[in-house]
PDB file of C-alpha atoms in Angstrom:
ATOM      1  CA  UNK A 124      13.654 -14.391 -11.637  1.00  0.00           C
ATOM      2  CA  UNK A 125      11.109 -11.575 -10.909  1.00  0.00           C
ATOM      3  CA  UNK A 126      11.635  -9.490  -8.331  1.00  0.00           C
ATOM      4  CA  UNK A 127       9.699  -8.475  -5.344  1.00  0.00           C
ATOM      5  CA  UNK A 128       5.861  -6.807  -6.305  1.00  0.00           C
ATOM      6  CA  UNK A 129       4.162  -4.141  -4.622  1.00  0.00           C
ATOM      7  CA  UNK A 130       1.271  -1.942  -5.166  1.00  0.00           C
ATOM      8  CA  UNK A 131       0.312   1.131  -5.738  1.00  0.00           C
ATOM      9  CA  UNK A 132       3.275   3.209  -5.805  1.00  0.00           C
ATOM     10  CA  UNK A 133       1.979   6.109  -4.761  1.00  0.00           C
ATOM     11  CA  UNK A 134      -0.733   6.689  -2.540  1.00  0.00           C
ATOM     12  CA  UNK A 135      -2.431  10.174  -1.367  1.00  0.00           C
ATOM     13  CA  UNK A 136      -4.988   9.979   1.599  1.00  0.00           C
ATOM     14  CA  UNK A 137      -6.815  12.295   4.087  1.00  0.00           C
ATOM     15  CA  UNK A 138      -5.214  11.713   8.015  1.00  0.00           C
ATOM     16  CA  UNK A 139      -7.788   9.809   9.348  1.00  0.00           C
ATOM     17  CA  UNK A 140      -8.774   7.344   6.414  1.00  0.00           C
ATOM     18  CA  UNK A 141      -7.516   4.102   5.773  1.00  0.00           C
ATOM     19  CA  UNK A 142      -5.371   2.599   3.367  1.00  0.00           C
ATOM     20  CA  UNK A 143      -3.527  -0.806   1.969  1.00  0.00           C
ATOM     21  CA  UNK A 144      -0.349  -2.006   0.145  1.00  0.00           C
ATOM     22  CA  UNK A 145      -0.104  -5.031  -0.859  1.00  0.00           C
ATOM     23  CA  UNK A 146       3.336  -7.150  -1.929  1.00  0.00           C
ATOM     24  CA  UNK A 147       4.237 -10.568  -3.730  1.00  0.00           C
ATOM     25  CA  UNK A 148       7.469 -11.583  -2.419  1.00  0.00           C
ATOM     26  CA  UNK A 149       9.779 -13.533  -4.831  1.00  0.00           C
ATOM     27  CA  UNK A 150       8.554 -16.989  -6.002  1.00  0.00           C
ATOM     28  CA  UNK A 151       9.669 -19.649  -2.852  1.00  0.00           C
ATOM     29  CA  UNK A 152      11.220 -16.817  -0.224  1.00  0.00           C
ATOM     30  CA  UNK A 153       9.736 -18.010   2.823  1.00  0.00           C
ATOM     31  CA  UNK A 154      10.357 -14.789   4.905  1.00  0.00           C
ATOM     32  CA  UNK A 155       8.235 -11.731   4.366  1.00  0.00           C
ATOM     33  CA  UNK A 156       9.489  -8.163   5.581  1.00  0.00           C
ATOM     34  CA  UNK A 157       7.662  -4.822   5.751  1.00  0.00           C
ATOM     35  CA  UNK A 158       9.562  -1.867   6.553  1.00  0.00           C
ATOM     36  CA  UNK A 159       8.868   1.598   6.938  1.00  0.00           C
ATOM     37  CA  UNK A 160      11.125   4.425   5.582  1.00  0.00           C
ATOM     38  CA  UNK A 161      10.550   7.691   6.168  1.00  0.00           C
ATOM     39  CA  UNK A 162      12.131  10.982   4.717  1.00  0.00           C
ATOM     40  CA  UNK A 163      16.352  11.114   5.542  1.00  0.00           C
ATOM     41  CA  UNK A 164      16.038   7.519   7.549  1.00  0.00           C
ATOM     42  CA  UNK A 165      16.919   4.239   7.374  1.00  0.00           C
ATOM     43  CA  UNK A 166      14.334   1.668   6.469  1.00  0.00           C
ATOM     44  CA  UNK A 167      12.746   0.637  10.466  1.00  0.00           C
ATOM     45  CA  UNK A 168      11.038  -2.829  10.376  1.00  0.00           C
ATOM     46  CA  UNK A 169       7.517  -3.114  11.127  1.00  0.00           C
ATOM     47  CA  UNK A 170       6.669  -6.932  11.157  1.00  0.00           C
ATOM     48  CA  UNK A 171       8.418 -10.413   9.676  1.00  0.00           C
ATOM     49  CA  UNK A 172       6.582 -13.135   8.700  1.00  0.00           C
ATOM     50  CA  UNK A 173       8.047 -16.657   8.393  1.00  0.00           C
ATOM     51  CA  UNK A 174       5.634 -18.341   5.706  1.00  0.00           C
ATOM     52  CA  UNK A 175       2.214 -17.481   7.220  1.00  0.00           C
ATOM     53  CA  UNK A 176       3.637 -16.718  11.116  1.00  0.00           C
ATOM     54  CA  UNK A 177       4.877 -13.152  12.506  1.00  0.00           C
ATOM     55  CA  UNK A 178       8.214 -13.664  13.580  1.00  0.00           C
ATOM     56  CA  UNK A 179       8.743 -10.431  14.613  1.00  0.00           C
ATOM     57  CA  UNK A 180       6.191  -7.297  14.865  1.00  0.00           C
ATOM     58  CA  UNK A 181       7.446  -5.502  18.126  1.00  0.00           C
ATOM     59  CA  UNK A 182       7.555  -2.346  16.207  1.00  0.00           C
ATOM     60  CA  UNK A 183       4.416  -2.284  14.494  1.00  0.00           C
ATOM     61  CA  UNK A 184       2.076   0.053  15.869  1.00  0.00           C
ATOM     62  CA  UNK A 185      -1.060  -2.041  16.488  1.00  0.00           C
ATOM     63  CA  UNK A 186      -3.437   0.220  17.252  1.00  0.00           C
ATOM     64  CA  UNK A 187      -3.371   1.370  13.652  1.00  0.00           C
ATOM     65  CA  UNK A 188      -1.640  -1.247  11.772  1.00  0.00           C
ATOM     66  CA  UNK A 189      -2.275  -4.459  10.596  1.00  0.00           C
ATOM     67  CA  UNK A 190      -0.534  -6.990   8.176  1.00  0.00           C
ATOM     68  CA  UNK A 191      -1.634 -10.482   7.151  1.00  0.00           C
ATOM     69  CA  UNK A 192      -0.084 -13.181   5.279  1.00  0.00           C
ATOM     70  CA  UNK A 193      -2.691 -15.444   4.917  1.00  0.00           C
ATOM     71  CA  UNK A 194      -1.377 -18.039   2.803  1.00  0.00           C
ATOM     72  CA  UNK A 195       2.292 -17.590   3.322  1.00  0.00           C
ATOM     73  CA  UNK A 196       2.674 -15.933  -0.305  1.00  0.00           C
ATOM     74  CA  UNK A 197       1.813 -12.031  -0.667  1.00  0.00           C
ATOM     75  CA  UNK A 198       0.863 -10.084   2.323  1.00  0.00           C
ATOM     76  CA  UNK A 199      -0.990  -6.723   2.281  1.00  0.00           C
ATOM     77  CA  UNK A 200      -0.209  -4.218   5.194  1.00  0.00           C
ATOM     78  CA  UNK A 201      -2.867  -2.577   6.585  1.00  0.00           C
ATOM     79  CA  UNK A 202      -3.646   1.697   8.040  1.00  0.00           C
ATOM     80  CA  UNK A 203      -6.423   2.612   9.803  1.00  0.00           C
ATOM     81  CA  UNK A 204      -6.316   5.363  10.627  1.00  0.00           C
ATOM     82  CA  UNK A 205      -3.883   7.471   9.447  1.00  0.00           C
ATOM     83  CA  UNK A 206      -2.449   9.793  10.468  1.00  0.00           C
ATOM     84  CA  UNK A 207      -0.209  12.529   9.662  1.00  0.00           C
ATOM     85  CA  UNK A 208       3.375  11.004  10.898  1.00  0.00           C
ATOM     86  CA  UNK A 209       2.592   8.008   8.740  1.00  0.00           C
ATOM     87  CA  UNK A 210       3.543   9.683   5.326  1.00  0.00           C
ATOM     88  CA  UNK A 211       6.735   7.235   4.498  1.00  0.00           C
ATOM     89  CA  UNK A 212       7.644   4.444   1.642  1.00  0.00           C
ATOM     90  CA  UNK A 213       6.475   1.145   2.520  1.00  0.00           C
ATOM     91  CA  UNK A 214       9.303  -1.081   1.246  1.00  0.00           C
ATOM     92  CA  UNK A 215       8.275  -5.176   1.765  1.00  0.00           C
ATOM     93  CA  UNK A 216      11.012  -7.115   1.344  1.00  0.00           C
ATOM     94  CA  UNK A 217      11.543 -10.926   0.640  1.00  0.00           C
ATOM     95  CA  UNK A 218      14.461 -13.710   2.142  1.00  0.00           C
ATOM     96  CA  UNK A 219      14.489 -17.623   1.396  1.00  0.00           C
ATOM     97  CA  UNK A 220      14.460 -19.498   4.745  1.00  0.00           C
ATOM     98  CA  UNK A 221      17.522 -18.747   6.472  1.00  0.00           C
ATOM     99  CA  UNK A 222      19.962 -21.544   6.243  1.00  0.00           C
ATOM    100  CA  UNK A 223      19.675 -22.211   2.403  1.00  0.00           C
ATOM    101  CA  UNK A 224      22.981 -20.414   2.027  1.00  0.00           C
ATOM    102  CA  UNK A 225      21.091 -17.215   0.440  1.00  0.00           C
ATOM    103  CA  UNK A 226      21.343 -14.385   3.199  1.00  0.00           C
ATOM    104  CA  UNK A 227      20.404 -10.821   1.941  1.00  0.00           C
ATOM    105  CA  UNK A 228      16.627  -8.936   1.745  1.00  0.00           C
ATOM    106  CA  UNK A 229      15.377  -8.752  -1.689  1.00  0.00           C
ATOM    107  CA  UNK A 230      13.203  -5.339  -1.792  1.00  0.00           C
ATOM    108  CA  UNK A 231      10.236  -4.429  -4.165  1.00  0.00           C
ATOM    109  CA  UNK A 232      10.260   0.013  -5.289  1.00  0.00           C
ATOM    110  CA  UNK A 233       8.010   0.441  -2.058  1.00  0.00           C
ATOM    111  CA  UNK A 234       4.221   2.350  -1.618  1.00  0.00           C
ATOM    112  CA  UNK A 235       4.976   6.398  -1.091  1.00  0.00           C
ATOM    113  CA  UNK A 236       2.515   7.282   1.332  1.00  0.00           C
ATOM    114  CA  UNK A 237       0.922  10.785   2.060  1.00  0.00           C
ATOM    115  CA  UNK A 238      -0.741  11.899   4.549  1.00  0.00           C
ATOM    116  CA  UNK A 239      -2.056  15.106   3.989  1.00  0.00           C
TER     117      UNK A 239
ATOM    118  CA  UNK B  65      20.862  -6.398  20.315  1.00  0.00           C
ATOM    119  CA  UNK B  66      22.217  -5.509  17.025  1.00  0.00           C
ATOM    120  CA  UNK B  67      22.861  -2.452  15.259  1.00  0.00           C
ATOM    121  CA  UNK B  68      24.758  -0.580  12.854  1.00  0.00           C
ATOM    122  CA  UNK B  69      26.036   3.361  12.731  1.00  0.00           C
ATOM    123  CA  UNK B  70      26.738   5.238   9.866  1.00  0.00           C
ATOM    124  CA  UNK B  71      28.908   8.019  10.384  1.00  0.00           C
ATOM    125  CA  UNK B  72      28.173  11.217   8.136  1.00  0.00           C
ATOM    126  CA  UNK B  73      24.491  11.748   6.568  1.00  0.00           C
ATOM    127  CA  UNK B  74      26.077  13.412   3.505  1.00  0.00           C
ATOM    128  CA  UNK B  75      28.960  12.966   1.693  1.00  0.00           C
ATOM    129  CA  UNK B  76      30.655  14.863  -1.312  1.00  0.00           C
ATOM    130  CA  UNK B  77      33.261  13.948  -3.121  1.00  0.00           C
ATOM    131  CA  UNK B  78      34.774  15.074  -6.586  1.00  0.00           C
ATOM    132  CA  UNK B  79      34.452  13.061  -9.913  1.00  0.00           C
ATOM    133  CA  UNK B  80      37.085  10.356  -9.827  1.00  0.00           C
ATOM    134  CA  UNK B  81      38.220  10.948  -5.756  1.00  0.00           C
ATOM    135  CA  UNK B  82      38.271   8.113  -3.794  1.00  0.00           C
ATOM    136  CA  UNK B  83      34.914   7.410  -2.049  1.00  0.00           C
ATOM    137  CA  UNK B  84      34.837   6.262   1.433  1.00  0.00           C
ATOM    138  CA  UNK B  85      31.378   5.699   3.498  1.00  0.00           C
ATOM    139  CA  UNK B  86      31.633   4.312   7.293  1.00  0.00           C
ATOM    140  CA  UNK B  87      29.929   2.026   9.024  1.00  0.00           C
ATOM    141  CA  UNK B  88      30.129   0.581  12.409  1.00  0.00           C
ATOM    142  CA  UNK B  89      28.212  -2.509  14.175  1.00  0.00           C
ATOM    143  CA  UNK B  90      27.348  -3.301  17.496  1.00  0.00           C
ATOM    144  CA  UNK B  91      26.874  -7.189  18.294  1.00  0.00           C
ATOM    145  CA  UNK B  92      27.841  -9.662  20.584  1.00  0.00           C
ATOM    146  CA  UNK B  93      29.178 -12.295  17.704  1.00  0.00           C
ATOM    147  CA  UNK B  94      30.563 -11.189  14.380  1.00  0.00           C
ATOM    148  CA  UNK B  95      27.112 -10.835  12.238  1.00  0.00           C
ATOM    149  CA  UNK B  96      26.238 -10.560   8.722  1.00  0.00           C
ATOM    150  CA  UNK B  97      26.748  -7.436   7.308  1.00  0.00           C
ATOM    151  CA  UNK B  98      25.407  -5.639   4.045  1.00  0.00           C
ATOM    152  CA  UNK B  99      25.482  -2.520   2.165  1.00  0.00           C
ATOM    153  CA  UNK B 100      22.412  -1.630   0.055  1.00  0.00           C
ATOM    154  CA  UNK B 101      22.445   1.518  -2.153  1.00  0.00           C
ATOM    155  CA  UNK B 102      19.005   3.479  -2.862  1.00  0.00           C
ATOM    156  CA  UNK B 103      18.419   5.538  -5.920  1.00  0.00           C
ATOM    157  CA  UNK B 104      15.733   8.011  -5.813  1.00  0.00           C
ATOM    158  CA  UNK B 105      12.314   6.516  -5.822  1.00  0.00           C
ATOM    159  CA  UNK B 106      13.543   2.898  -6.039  1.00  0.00           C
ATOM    160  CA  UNK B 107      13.966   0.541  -3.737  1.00  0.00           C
ATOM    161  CA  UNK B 108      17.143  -0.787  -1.631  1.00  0.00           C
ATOM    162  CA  UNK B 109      19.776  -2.864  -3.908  1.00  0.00           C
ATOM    163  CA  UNK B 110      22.069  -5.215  -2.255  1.00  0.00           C
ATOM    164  CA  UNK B 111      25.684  -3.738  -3.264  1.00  0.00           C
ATOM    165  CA  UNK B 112      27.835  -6.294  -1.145  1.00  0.00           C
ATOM    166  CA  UNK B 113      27.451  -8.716   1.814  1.00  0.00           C
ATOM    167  CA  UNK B 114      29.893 -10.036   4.408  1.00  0.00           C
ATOM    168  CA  UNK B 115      29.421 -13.695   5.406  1.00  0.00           C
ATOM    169  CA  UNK B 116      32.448 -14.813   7.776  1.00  0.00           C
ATOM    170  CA  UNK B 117      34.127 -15.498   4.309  1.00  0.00           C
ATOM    171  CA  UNK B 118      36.855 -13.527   3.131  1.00  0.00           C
ATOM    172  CA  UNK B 119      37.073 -10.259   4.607  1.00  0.00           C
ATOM    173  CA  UNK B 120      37.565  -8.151   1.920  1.00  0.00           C
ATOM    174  CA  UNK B 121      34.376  -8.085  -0.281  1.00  0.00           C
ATOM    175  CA  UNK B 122      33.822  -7.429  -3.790  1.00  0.00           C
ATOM    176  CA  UNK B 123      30.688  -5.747  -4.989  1.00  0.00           C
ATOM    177  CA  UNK B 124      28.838  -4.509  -8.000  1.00  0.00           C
ATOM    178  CA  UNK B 125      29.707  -1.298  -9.726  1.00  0.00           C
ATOM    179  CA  UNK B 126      33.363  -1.372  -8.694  1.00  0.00           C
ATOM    180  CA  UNK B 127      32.435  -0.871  -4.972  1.00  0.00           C
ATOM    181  CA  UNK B 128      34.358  -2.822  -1.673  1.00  0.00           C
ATOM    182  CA  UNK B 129      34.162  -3.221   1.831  1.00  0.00           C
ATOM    183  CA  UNK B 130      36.784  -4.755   4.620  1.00  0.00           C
ATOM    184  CA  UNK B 131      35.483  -6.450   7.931  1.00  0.00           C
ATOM    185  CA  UNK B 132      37.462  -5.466  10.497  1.00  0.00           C
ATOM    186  CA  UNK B 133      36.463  -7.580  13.679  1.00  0.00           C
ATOM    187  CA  UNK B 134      39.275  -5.499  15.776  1.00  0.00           C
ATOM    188  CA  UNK B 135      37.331  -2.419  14.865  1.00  0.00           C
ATOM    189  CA  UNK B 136      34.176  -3.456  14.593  1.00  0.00           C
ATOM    190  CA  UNK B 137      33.856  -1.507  11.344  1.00  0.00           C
ATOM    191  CA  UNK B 138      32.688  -2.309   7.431  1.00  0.00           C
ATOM    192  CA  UNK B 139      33.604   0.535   5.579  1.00  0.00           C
ATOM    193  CA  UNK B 140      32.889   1.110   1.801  1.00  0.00           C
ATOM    194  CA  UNK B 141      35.198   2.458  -0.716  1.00  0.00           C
ATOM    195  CA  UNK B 142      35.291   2.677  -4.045  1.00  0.00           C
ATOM    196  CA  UNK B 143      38.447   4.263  -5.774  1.00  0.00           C
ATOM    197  CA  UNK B 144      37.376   6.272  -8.064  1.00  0.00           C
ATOM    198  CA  UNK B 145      33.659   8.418  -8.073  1.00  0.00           C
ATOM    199  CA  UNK B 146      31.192   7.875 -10.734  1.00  0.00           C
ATOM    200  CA  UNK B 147      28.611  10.445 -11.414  1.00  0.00           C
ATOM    201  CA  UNK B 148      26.186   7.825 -10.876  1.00  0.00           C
ATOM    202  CA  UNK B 149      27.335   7.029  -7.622  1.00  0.00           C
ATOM    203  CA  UNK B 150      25.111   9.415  -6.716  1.00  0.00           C
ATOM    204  CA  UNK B 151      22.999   7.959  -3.947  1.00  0.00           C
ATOM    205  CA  UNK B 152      21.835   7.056  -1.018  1.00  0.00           C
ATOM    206  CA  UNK B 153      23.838   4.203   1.005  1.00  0.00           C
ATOM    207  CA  UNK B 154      22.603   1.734   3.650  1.00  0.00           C
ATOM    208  CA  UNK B 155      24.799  -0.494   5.737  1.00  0.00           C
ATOM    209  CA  UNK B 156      22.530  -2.726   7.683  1.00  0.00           C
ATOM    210  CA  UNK B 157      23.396  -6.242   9.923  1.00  0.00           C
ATOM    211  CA  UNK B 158      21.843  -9.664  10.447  1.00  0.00           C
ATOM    212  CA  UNK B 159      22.850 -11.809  12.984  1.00  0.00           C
ATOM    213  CA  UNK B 160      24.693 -14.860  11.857  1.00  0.00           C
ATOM    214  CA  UNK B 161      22.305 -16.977  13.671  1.00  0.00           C
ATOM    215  CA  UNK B 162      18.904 -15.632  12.010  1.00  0.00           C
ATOM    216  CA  UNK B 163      17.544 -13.663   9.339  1.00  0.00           C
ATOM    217  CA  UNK B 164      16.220 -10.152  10.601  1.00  0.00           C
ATOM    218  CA  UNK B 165      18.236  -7.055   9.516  1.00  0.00           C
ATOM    219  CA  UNK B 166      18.911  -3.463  10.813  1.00  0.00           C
ATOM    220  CA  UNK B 167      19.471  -0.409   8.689  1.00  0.00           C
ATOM    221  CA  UNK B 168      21.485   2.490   9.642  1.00  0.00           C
ATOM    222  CA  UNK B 169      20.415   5.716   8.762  1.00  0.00           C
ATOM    223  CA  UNK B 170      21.782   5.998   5.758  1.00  0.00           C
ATOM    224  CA  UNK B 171      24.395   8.207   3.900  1.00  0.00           C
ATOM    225  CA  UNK B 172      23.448  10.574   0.879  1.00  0.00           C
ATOM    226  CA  UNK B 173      26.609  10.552  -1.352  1.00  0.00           C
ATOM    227  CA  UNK B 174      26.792  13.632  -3.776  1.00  0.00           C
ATOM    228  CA  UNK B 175      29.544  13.339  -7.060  1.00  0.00           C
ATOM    229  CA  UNK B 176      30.601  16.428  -7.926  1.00  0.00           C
ATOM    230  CA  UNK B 177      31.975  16.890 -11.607  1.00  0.00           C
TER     231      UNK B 177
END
């Protein structure tokens, strides 16, 4: 089966402008994860979606973040602005719905962001 | 909450030595547990997962891991180093109850030949 999608790879920006990743999730995983990863640290969840509803975004910095799922399928997450202590990989991440007997994260090759 | 330490950021170990990384979970009820291992610009790959089966767990690339309840502990060993072991390791946990999961902060295993 494929695997988990994202885009771009790599990303450069300025601090202050904005920027977008977006991720396709394996085919019929109803749970959607974006994580954050930066340099020498363990991957820190910034918002799960359950099909098309967060589950879980207590971590995700709202005043510059933002992540939709709009039709329960891919999901793009959302910068503006950045800044300087945002240069990380973006790793999304994909689960079916818990229950089904299938328990671990499935993760795309993640967005490097810089900040410069 | 849940959560999950991993003792020792680095690790080196000679060609063909036993490999040994540690991990340690806090939780009220025995949870999931996982190890993922990261190569360099890629992203995590599930390497093993504890699911209240057995407790001794088989994973890819010749790689194990032992629940121990009593010590609230999931090491990983492998017995004999690879040079592409070289890596970085993630244990992380999930509640048995749901599906969110928590990474440690990883360990950076270096095989020396």
């Amino acid at each position: 089966e494929a695997g988990v999608a994202q885009s771009p790879r790599y990303k450069i920006i300025e601090k202050r402008q904005s920027v977008a990743f977006w991720c396709n999730p394996i085919s019929g995983h109803a749970t959607l994860y974006w994580y954050q990863q930066i340099l020498g640290q363990g991957p820190k969840l910034l918002i799960q979606f359950q099909n098309n509803g967060v589950v879980d975004d207590s971590q995700l910095p709202k005043d510059r973040f933002s992540a939709e799922r709009l039709k329960g399928v891919d999901s793009t997450l959302k910068i503006q602005p950045a800044k300087l202590e945002d240069s990380a990989v973006y790793l999304c991440a994909s689960s079916p719905t818990w229950g089904t007997g299938h328990t671990e994260a499935f993760f795309g090759q993640g967005t490097r962001l810089t900040v410069v | 909450a849940q959560s999950v330490t991993q003792l020792g950021s680095h690790v080196s170990v000679s060609e063909g030595a036993l490999v040994l990384l540690r991990c340690n979970y806090s939780s009220s009820v025995p949870p999931y547990l996982f190890w993922y291992v990261q190569y360099p610009n890629q992203g995590l790959q599930l390497l093993l997962k504890y699911t209240s089966a057995a407790t001794l767990v088989k994973g890819i690339n010749g790689f194990e891991a032992e629940f121990k309840k009593s010590e609230t502990s999931f090491h990983l060993t492998k017995p004999s180093a690879h040079m592409s072991d070289a890596a970085e390791y993630f244990c992380a946990v999930s509640p048995s109850n749901g599906n969110q999961f928590y990474f440690g902060t990883g360990t950076s295993l270096t095989v020396i030949p």
